[in-house]
Amino acid sequence: DISRTAEHAGVPVYLIGGIVRDLFLERPNEDIDIVVEGSGIDFANHLQADYGGSVKIHENFGTATWHHPSKLSIDVTSARVEYYDRPASLPDVELSTLNEDLYRRDFTINSMALCLNPDIFGDLVDPFKGQSDLRSKTIKVLHNLSFIEDPTRILRAVRFETRFNFLMDKQTESLALNSMARMKDLSAHRIVEEMKRMFKDEKPPETIRRLFELQFWQQFGADDDIREESFVHASRMDMVYDRHPHFQSNKISWFDYFVIPFYHSGKSHLAKTFALTRQNNKFLQDIRDLTEIDGWEKTEGVGDFHRFLKDFTDDAILFFISKEHFENEDIIVSYVEKRHDIPPILTGEDLIQQGLKPGRQFREILMELDVAVLNGEIKTKEAALEWLDKYR
Ligand code: ATP
């Protein structure tokens, strides 16, 4: 127990940040951060000496992570203050006291510490009245330059607003609006890191809408007038995934939400800067190509969709059919579900035995066979061979 180690190490030790907030909110949080008024690295070594496990030292930051054998891990920091030499850059680190550590944090609700030393166990250090803001469900910065120092905090504010059903106070909101233009000074990488966290968190459609209110998307070429359709698109996408057990809503990639405002402003190409993986790029390409293919919306059989959609990924198709009300939504979703296990009734080998020559026609025959199988027109090998006659 950390308390005992704190006592015999003879240093003040505090639980700090998000974990304190979540204790008050009675929400689970596995990220345990403690801060030591002394050397964090020494304290992590003390924990290891007392309870085993292992210590990983992050020399540059003067911090350490103690991994307990039970898989619990605790980040140990020295009370410190960070100086921002350039706005929108990563901070430098220097040793200082607990209050200064709290002062460099983002919001009052995240700037509380609970003492773990036995003599004053549970004492709350709350210089910015975070507890009172928790009660009034308010996100509030600690000082007026907060968002200038680090514009990603605006995105963090939105994440906490949405997750906890909180709101920024007036002053914080107007600071956010005034600093939003600085978002463009950030690297794509830093924005992506925040977007991933936001869109893996609760209620992504609300996040999209709130980011419109705060002029975030507008920095990247989207206009106010697509706010509602973007919100509706994201909500429909959630519903499509939710309604079909095959696609669990938590599988929707952050990127699929992120692209929505770009897509509706006709500027999907601008999202390319933020595409990290081959899948992200394929997704962008797919949704563009889907917009251009013609006539397929009127197709009726499950299998017939295969002709149009076989080369598109599941998430691109589900994104596309969520953008507006789609009469054929159920059939398309059912196609997307079924296409992953089409029974292989005939193989290439079978076709060769039937005297057909490998090549383009081959692929086409196998594709048409899949169409017929998906449509339920062909169920057995005999039926397939008979069907094949027309190609001979
Ligand atoms: P979550 O519950 O989503 O993990 P969190 O606040 O608990 O959020 P982190 O994002 O890991 O977890 O941050 C831990 C703490 O570090 C925060 O509570 C906050 O006090 C501080 N912090 C994190 N990012 C910033 C930032 N950009 N500026 C200032 N303080 C920050």
Short mmCIF file of C-alpha atoms and ligand atoms in Angstrom, two decimals:
data_model
loop_
_atom_site.label_atom_id
_atom_site.label_comp_id
_atom_site.label_asym_id
_atom_site.label_seq_id
_atom_site.Cartn_x
_atom_site.Cartn_y
_atom_site.Cartn_z
CA ASP A 1 0.00 0.00 0.00
CA ILE A 2 1.38 3.34 -1.18
CA SER A 3 0.61 4.98 2.13
CA ARG A 4 3.10 2.86 4.06
CA THR A 5 5.83 3.36 1.50
CA ALA A 6 5.17 7.11 1.66
CA GLU A 7 5.59 7.03 5.42
CA HIS A 8 8.90 5.24 5.54
CA ALA A 9 10.25 7.03 2.46
CA GLY A 10 9.50 10.18 4.42
CA VAL A 11 8.09 12.19 1.49
CA PRO A 12 4.65 13.70 0.87
CA VAL A 13 2.80 11.64 -1.75
CA TYR A 14 -0.44 12.53 -3.52
CA LEU A 15 -2.91 10.98 -5.87
CA ILE A 16 -3.36 13.58 -8.59
CA GLY A 17 -5.29 14.61 -11.71
CA GLY A 18 -7.88 12.52 -13.54
CA ILE A 19 -8.00 9.77 -10.96
CA VAL A 20 -9.00 12.23 -8.21
CA ARG A 21 -11.70 13.71 -10.45
CA ASP A 22 -13.02 10.24 -11.24
CA LEU A 23 -13.02 9.20 -7.58
CA PHE A 24 -15.38 12.09 -6.85
CA LEU A 25 -17.49 11.26 -9.90
CA GLU A 26 -17.47 7.59 -8.91
CA ARG A 27 -16.27 6.61 -12.36
CA PRO A 28 -13.74 3.86 -13.00
CA ASN A 29 -10.23 4.97 -13.96
CA GLU A 30 -7.27 2.66 -14.36
CA ASP A 31 -4.67 5.39 -14.82
CA ILE A 32 -3.25 5.94 -11.38
CA ASP A 33 -1.04 9.01 -11.20
CA ILE A 34 0.80 9.92 -8.05
CA VAL A 35 3.04 12.85 -7.42
CA VAL A 36 5.82 12.97 -4.90
CA GLU A 37 7.26 16.09 -3.32
CA GLY A 38 10.73 14.70 -3.85
CA SER A 39 12.16 12.30 -6.39
CA GLY A 40 9.52 10.33 -8.27
CA ILE A 41 12.12 7.90 -9.48
CA ASP A 42 13.37 7.17 -5.94
CA PHE A 43 9.80 6.65 -4.78
CA ALA A 44 9.05 4.19 -7.59
CA ASN A 45 12.16 2.26 -6.52
CA HIS A 46 10.84 2.27 -2.93
CA LEU A 47 7.56 0.78 -4.17
CA GLN A 48 9.48 -1.92 -5.98
CA ALA A 49 11.56 -2.69 -2.90
CA ASP A 50 8.38 -2.97 -0.77
CA TYR A 51 6.06 -4.83 -3.12
CA GLY A 52 8.11 -6.23 -6.01
CA GLY A 53 7.13 -5.60 -9.60
CA SER A 54 9.29 -3.53 -11.90
CA VAL A 55 10.16 0.10 -12.47
CA LYS A 56 10.53 1.84 -15.78
CA ILE A 57 12.31 5.16 -15.67
CA HIS A 58 11.54 7.98 -18.13
CA GLU A 59 14.77 9.92 -17.70
CA ASN A 60 13.79 12.94 -19.82
CA PHE A 61 10.68 13.65 -17.81
CA GLY A 62 12.06 12.71 -14.38
CA THR A 63 9.16 10.29 -13.99
CA ALA A 64 8.83 6.56 -13.50
CA THR A 65 6.19 3.89 -13.91
CA TRP A 66 5.92 1.15 -11.35
CA HIS A 67 4.33 -2.07 -12.64
CA HIS A 68 2.91 -4.24 -9.93
CA PRO A 69 2.82 -8.01 -10.59
CA SER A 70 -1.01 -7.89 -10.41
CA LYS A 71 -0.92 -5.83 -13.64
CA LEU A 72 -1.68 -2.63 -11.79
CA SER A 73 0.59 0.20 -12.86
CA ILE A 74 1.22 3.56 -11.29
CA ASP A 75 2.88 6.61 -12.83
CA VAL A 76 5.04 8.44 -10.37
CA THR A 77 5.98 12.06 -10.99
CA SER A 78 7.99 14.61 -9.07
CA ALA A 79 6.06 17.77 -8.28
CA ARG A 80 7.15 19.93 -11.14
CA VAL A 81 6.37 22.96 -13.24
CA GLU A 82 6.58 23.15 -17.01
CA TYR A 83 7.66 26.21 -18.91
CA TYR A 84 6.28 26.70 -22.35
CA ASP A 85 9.07 28.29 -24.33
CA ARG A 86 6.96 28.40 -27.45
CA PRO A 87 3.17 28.23 -27.50
CA ALA A 88 1.78 25.06 -29.05
CA SER A 89 5.02 23.17 -28.40
CA LEU A 90 5.82 20.42 -25.97
CA PRO A 91 6.81 21.57 -22.50
CA ASP A 92 10.21 21.61 -20.75
CA VAL A 93 10.37 20.19 -17.26
CA GLU A 94 11.78 21.55 -14.02
CA LEU A 95 11.41 20.52 -10.39
CA SER A 96 9.08 22.46 -8.11
CA THR A 97 6.24 22.09 -5.58
CA LEU A 98 2.84 20.42 -5.63
CA ASN A 99 0.92 23.65 -6.17
CA GLU A 100 2.99 24.47 -9.18
CA ASP A 101 2.35 21.01 -10.53
CA LEU A 102 -1.36 21.64 -10.14
CA TYR A 103 -1.05 25.06 -11.76
CA ARG A 104 0.29 23.66 -15.01
CA ARG A 105 -2.74 21.45 -15.49
CA ASP A 106 -5.66 22.01 -17.83
CA PHE A 107 -8.90 22.42 -15.87
CA THR A 108 -9.91 22.98 -12.28
CA ILE A 109 -11.57 19.55 -12.10
CA ASN A 110 -8.25 17.95 -13.09
CA SER A 111 -6.18 20.02 -10.69
CA MET A 112 -6.85 18.38 -7.38
CA ALA A 113 -4.64 16.12 -5.30
CA LEU A 114 -5.41 13.72 -2.46
CA CYS A 115 -2.75 13.11 0.17
CA LEU A 116 -1.77 9.48 0.72
CA ASN A 117 0.53 9.82 3.75
CA PRO A 118 -1.05 8.10 6.78
CA ASP A 119 -1.00 11.14 9.07
CA ILE A 120 -3.05 13.31 6.72
CA PHE A 121 -4.55 10.58 4.52
CA GLY A 122 -7.37 11.83 2.29
CA ASP A 123 -6.60 15.52 2.69
CA LEU A 124 -7.72 17.28 -0.48
CA VAL A 125 -5.46 19.85 -2.10
CA ASP A 126 -7.78 21.91 -4.26
CA PRO A 127 -6.36 25.38 -4.88
CA PHE A 128 -8.65 26.10 -7.86
CA LYS A 129 -11.95 24.94 -6.35
CA GLY A 130 -12.19 21.95 -8.63
CA GLN A 131 -14.56 20.18 -6.29
CA SER A 132 -17.07 22.97 -6.55
CA ASP A 133 -16.80 22.91 -10.38
CA LEU A 134 -17.39 19.17 -10.32
CA ARG A 135 -20.61 19.81 -8.44
CA SER A 136 -21.75 22.48 -10.86
CA LYS A 137 -20.60 20.37 -13.85
CA THR A 138 -18.26 23.05 -15.11
CA ILE A 139 -15.08 22.87 -17.19
CA LYS A 140 -12.92 25.84 -16.32
CA VAL A 141 -9.35 26.73 -17.26
CA LEU A 142 -6.93 27.83 -14.57
CA HIS A 143 -5.83 31.02 -16.29
CA ASN A 144 -6.54 33.06 -19.41
CA LEU A 145 -3.50 31.93 -21.41
CA SER A 146 -4.24 28.26 -20.98
CA PHE A 147 -5.53 27.62 -24.51
CA ILE A 148 -2.83 29.81 -26.03
CA GLU A 149 -0.17 27.74 -24.28
CA ASP A 150 -1.71 24.54 -25.50
CA PRO A 151 -4.64 24.55 -27.96
CA THR A 152 -5.14 20.78 -27.57
CA ARG A 153 -6.72 21.66 -24.24
CA ILE A 154 -9.75 22.96 -26.15
CA LEU A 155 -10.21 19.48 -27.53
CA ARG A 156 -9.74 17.99 -24.09
CA ALA A 157 -12.40 20.38 -22.76
CA VAL A 158 -14.87 19.17 -25.37
CA ARG A 159 -14.06 15.56 -24.53
CA PHE A 160 -14.82 16.11 -20.84
CA GLU A 161 -17.94 18.15 -21.61
CA THR A 162 -19.34 15.39 -23.75
CA ARG A 163 -18.27 12.50 -21.58
CA PHE A 164 -19.52 13.91 -18.28
CA ASN A 165 -22.34 16.10 -19.59
CA PHE A 166 -20.51 19.17 -18.32
CA LEU A 167 -20.18 22.62 -19.89
CA MET A 168 -17.38 25.15 -20.08
CA ASP A 169 -18.09 28.28 -18.14
CA LYS A 170 -18.62 31.47 -20.21
CA GLN A 171 -15.09 32.74 -19.80
CA THR A 172 -13.53 29.40 -20.78
CA GLU A 173 -15.79 29.08 -23.78
CA SER A 174 -14.93 32.52 -25.04
CA LEU A 175 -11.21 31.83 -24.56
CA ALA A 176 -11.68 28.63 -26.54
CA LEU A 177 -13.34 30.50 -29.39
CA ASN A 178 -10.63 33.14 -29.37
CA SER A 179 -7.81 30.59 -29.47
CA MET A 180 -9.33 28.23 -32.00
CA ALA A 181 -7.39 29.73 -34.90
CA ARG A 182 -4.23 28.42 -33.26
CA MET A 183 -5.35 24.89 -33.92
CA LYS A 184 -3.77 25.18 -37.33
CA ASP A 185 -0.35 25.75 -35.73
CA LEU A 186 -0.44 22.25 -34.27
CA SER A 187 1.09 19.32 -36.08
CA ALA A 188 -1.35 16.90 -37.70
CA HIS A 189 0.06 14.30 -35.34
CA ARG A 190 -1.05 16.15 -32.20
CA ILE A 191 -4.51 16.78 -33.59
CA VAL A 192 -4.83 13.13 -34.56
CA GLU A 193 -3.85 12.03 -31.05
CA GLU A 194 -6.67 14.12 -29.59
CA MET A 195 -9.18 13.10 -32.28
CA LYS A 196 -8.51 9.44 -31.60
CA ARG A 197 -9.25 9.97 -27.93
CA MET A 198 -12.38 12.02 -28.66
CA PHE A 199 -13.90 9.66 -31.16
CA LYS A 200 -13.16 6.59 -29.09
CA ASP A 201 -14.89 8.27 -26.17
CA GLU A 202 -18.63 8.62 -25.61
CA LYS A 203 -21.14 10.27 -27.99
CA PRO A 204 -19.08 11.08 -31.11
CA PRO A 205 -22.00 12.82 -32.89
CA GLU A 206 -22.24 15.33 -30.04
CA THR A 207 -18.51 15.87 -30.23
CA ILE A 208 -18.77 16.69 -33.92
CA ARG A 209 -21.56 19.18 -33.26
CA ARG A 210 -19.81 20.85 -30.35
CA LEU A 211 -16.64 21.22 -32.42
CA PHE A 212 -18.70 23.12 -34.99
CA GLU A 213 -20.00 25.48 -32.30
CA LEU A 214 -16.44 26.17 -31.25
CA GLN A 215 -15.32 26.78 -34.84
CA PHE A 216 -12.94 23.81 -34.96
CA TRP A 217 -14.00 22.30 -38.28
CA GLN A 218 -14.20 25.78 -39.75
CA GLN A 219 -10.42 26.06 -39.36
CA PHE A 220 -10.17 23.17 -41.80
CA GLY A 221 -12.52 24.47 -44.46
CA ALA A 222 -15.93 23.25 -43.24
CA ASP A 223 -18.82 25.72 -42.98
CA ASP A 224 -21.47 26.20 -40.29
CA ASP A 225 -24.23 25.15 -42.64
CA ILE A 226 -23.15 21.50 -42.65
CA ARG A 227 -23.22 21.23 -38.89
CA GLU A 228 -26.58 19.50 -38.61
CA GLU A 229 -26.08 17.14 -41.54
CA SER A 230 -22.72 16.11 -40.10
CA PHE A 231 -24.33 15.44 -36.75
CA VAL A 232 -27.12 13.45 -38.37
CA HIS A 233 -24.65 11.47 -40.47
CA ALA A 234 -22.64 10.46 -37.41
CA SER A 235 -25.80 9.56 -35.50
CA ARG A 236 -27.09 7.43 -38.37
CA MET A 237 -23.77 5.68 -38.63
CA ASP A 238 -23.98 4.81 -34.93
CA MET A 239 -27.49 3.47 -35.48
CA VAL A 240 -26.55 1.36 -38.48
CA TYR A 241 -23.77 -0.29 -36.48
CA ASP A 242 -25.92 -0.65 -33.38
CA ARG A 243 -28.88 -2.14 -35.17
CA HIS A 244 -26.80 -4.91 -36.67
CA PRO A 245 -25.10 -7.07 -34.07
CA HIS A 246 -22.48 -8.10 -36.62
CA PHE A 247 -20.97 -4.59 -36.42
CA GLN A 248 -20.49 -3.43 -32.87
CA SER A 249 -20.58 0.32 -32.51
CA ASN A 250 -17.26 0.42 -30.72
CA LYS A 251 -15.60 -0.82 -33.87
CA ILE A 252 -16.22 2.41 -35.74
CA SER A 253 -12.82 3.92 -36.34
CA TRP A 254 -12.10 7.43 -35.04
CA PHE A 255 -11.21 8.33 -38.61
CA ASP A 256 -14.70 7.54 -39.95
CA TYR A 257 -16.19 10.14 -37.62
CA PHE A 258 -13.41 12.60 -38.20
CA VAL A 259 -13.91 12.57 -41.97
CA ILE A 260 -17.63 13.42 -41.83
CA PRO A 261 -17.33 17.24 -41.79
CA PHE A 262 -14.68 17.13 -44.51
CA TYR A 263 -16.89 14.90 -46.60
CA HIS A 264 -19.94 17.14 -46.30
CA SER A 265 -17.99 20.21 -47.21
CA GLY A 266 -16.81 18.47 -50.37
CA LYS A 267 -13.23 18.57 -49.10
CA SER A 268 -12.47 14.97 -48.18
CA HIS A 269 -9.04 15.43 -49.74
CA LEU A 270 -8.16 17.78 -46.86
CA ALA A 271 -8.54 14.87 -44.45
CA LYS A 272 -5.59 13.21 -46.18
CA THR A 273 -3.15 15.15 -44.02
CA PHE A 274 -4.57 13.30 -41.04
CA ALA A 275 -4.70 9.85 -42.59
CA LEU A 276 -2.21 7.68 -40.77
CA THR A 277 -2.62 4.23 -42.16
CA ARG A 278 -3.23 2.47 -45.44
CA GLN A 279 -6.75 1.77 -44.19
CA ASN A 280 -7.36 5.49 -43.62
CA ASN A 281 -6.28 6.25 -47.17
CA LYS A 282 -8.30 3.41 -48.64
CA PHE A 283 -11.31 4.70 -46.70
CA LEU A 284 -10.95 8.17 -48.21
CA GLN A 285 -10.56 6.74 -51.68
CA ASP A 286 -13.56 4.44 -51.19
CA ILE A 287 -15.98 7.08 -50.01
CA ARG A 288 -14.99 9.24 -52.96
CA ASP A 289 -15.46 6.41 -55.44
CA LEU A 290 -18.75 5.37 -53.85
CA THR A 291 -20.06 8.86 -54.44
CA GLU A 292 -19.29 8.50 -58.10
CA ILE A 293 -20.72 5.08 -58.95
CA ASP A 294 -24.11 5.30 -60.48
CA GLY A 295 -27.31 3.34 -60.36
CA TRP A 296 -26.38 0.88 -57.63
CA GLU A 297 -28.74 2.38 -55.06
CA LYS A 298 -31.64 1.01 -57.08
CA THR A 299 -30.27 -2.51 -57.15
CA GLU A 300 -32.48 -5.00 -55.33
CA GLY A 301 -31.03 -8.44 -54.62
CA VAL A 302 -28.39 -8.92 -51.94
CA GLY A 303 -26.10 -10.46 -54.52
CA ASP A 304 -26.59 -7.73 -57.08
CA PHE A 305 -24.94 -5.27 -54.74
CA HIS A 306 -21.85 -7.42 -54.94
CA ARG A 307 -21.28 -6.28 -58.52
CA PHE A 308 -20.99 -2.69 -57.38
CA LEU A 309 -19.58 -2.98 -53.91
CA LYS A 310 -17.24 -5.93 -53.76
CA ASP A 311 -14.07 -3.84 -53.78
CA PHE A 312 -15.18 -1.39 -51.09
CA THR A 313 -14.47 -1.90 -47.40
CA ASP A 314 -17.27 -2.49 -44.90
CA ASP A 315 -16.74 0.78 -43.08
CA ALA A 316 -16.72 2.84 -46.28
CA ILE A 317 -20.04 1.27 -47.34
CA LEU A 318 -21.62 1.78 -43.93
CA PHE A 319 -20.33 5.35 -43.87
CA PHE A 320 -21.83 5.96 -47.27
CA ILE A 321 -25.27 4.55 -46.56
CA SER A 322 -25.44 6.57 -43.34
CA LYS A 323 -25.05 9.91 -45.03
CA GLU A 324 -28.76 10.15 -45.78
CA HIS A 325 -31.85 7.99 -45.56
CA PHE A 326 -31.29 4.94 -47.73
CA GLU A 327 -34.26 2.82 -48.77
CA ASN A 328 -32.11 -0.22 -49.29
CA GLU A 329 -30.17 0.12 -46.08
CA ASP A 330 -31.20 -3.24 -44.65
CA ILE A 331 -30.37 -5.16 -47.80
CA ILE A 332 -27.00 -3.48 -48.14
CA VAL A 333 -26.12 -4.17 -44.53
CA SER A 334 -27.18 -7.74 -44.98
CA TYR A 335 -24.97 -7.94 -48.07
CA VAL A 336 -22.01 -6.54 -46.14
CA GLU A 337 -22.59 -9.15 -43.44
CA LYS A 338 -22.96 -12.08 -45.81
CA ARG A 339 -20.20 -11.36 -48.25
CA HIS A 340 -17.52 -12.43 -45.80
CA ASP A 341 -18.55 -16.03 -45.89
CA ILE A 342 -19.77 -16.86 -49.34
CA PRO A 343 -19.50 -20.66 -49.64
CA PRO A 344 -16.92 -21.56 -52.33
CA ILE A 345 -19.12 -23.78 -54.47
CA LEU A 346 -16.75 -23.87 -57.44
CA THR A 347 -13.00 -23.31 -57.41
CA GLY A 348 -10.70 -22.18 -60.21
CA GLU A 349 -9.69 -25.81 -60.51
CA ASP A 350 -13.31 -26.77 -61.25
CA LEU A 351 -13.48 -24.19 -64.03
CA ILE A 352 -10.32 -25.53 -65.66
CA GLN A 353 -11.76 -29.04 -65.54
CA GLN A 354 -14.80 -27.65 -67.30
CA GLY A 355 -12.53 -26.50 -70.11
CA LEU A 356 -12.44 -22.79 -69.30
CA LYS A 357 -9.22 -20.82 -69.59
CA PRO A 358 -7.88 -18.78 -66.65
CA GLY A 359 -7.96 -15.00 -67.18
CA ARG A 360 -10.31 -12.08 -66.94
CA GLN A 361 -13.37 -14.10 -67.87
CA PHE A 362 -12.48 -16.50 -65.08
CA ARG A 363 -12.64 -13.81 -62.45
CA GLU A 364 -15.86 -12.53 -63.88
CA ILE A 365 -17.45 -15.98 -63.81
CA LEU A 366 -16.43 -16.48 -60.18
CA MET A 367 -17.81 -13.05 -59.31
CA GLU A 368 -21.13 -13.77 -61.06
CA LEU A 369 -21.25 -17.09 -59.27
CA ASP A 370 -20.88 -15.24 -55.93
CA VAL A 371 -23.71 -12.93 -57.00
CA ALA A 372 -25.97 -15.92 -57.74
CA VAL A 373 -25.01 -17.65 -54.49
CA LEU A 374 -25.70 -14.48 -52.46
CA ASN A 375 -29.04 -14.17 -54.21
CA GLY A 376 -29.84 -17.72 -53.18
CA GLU A 377 -30.16 -18.85 -56.80
CA ILE A 378 -27.40 -21.43 -56.59
CA LYS A 379 -26.91 -23.72 -53.62
CA THR A 380 -25.19 -26.85 -54.88
CA LYS A 381 -22.24 -27.75 -57.04
CA GLU A 382 -24.54 -29.48 -59.56
CA ALA A 383 -26.60 -26.33 -59.92
CA ALA A 384 -23.42 -24.31 -60.35
CA LEU A 385 -22.11 -26.60 -63.10
CA GLU A 386 -25.39 -26.36 -64.93
CA TRP A 387 -25.33 -22.57 -64.57
CA LEU A 388 -21.80 -22.60 -66.00
CA ASP A 389 -23.08 -23.96 -69.33
CA LYS A 390 -23.86 -20.52 -70.61
CA TYR A 391 -20.16 -19.61 -70.47
CA ARG A 392 -18.98 -22.52 -72.54
P1 ATP B 1 -8.91 10.32 -19.35
O1 ATP B 1 -9.92 10.00 -18.29
O2 ATP B 1 -9.53 10.53 -20.68
O3 ATP B 1 -7.75 9.41 -19.38
P2 ATP B 1 -7.39 12.10 -17.80
O4 ATP B 1 -7.48 13.54 -17.54
O5 ATP B 1 -7.69 11.21 -16.67
O6 ATP B 1 -8.35 11.77 -18.99
P3 ATP B 1 -4.81 12.17 -19.14
O7 ATP B 1 -5.24 12.75 -20.39
O8 ATP B 1 -3.82 11.08 -19.15
O9 ATP B 1 -5.99 11.58 -18.29
O10 ATP B 1 -4.23 13.34 -18.24
C1 ATP B 1 -3.86 13.16 -16.91
C2 ATP B 1 -3.82 14.52 -16.23
O11 ATP B 1 -2.77 15.30 -16.78
C3 ATP B 1 -5.08 15.33 -16.44
O12 ATP B 1 -6.03 15.06 -15.45
C4 ATP B 1 -4.57 16.75 -16.40
O13 ATP B 1 -4.49 17.20 -15.09
C5 ATP B 1 -3.18 16.63 -16.95
N1 ATP B 1 -3.10 16.97 -18.38
C6 ATP B 1 -3.21 16.14 -19.42
N2 ATP B 1 -3.07 16.78 -20.59
C7 ATP B 1 -2.88 18.07 -20.29
C8 ATP B 1 -2.66 19.26 -21.06
N3 ATP B 1 -2.66 19.24 -22.39
N4 ATP B 1 -2.47 20.41 -20.38
C9 ATP B 1 -2.49 20.43 -19.03
N5 ATP B 1 -2.69 19.37 -18.26
C10 ATP B 1 -2.89 18.19 -18.87
#
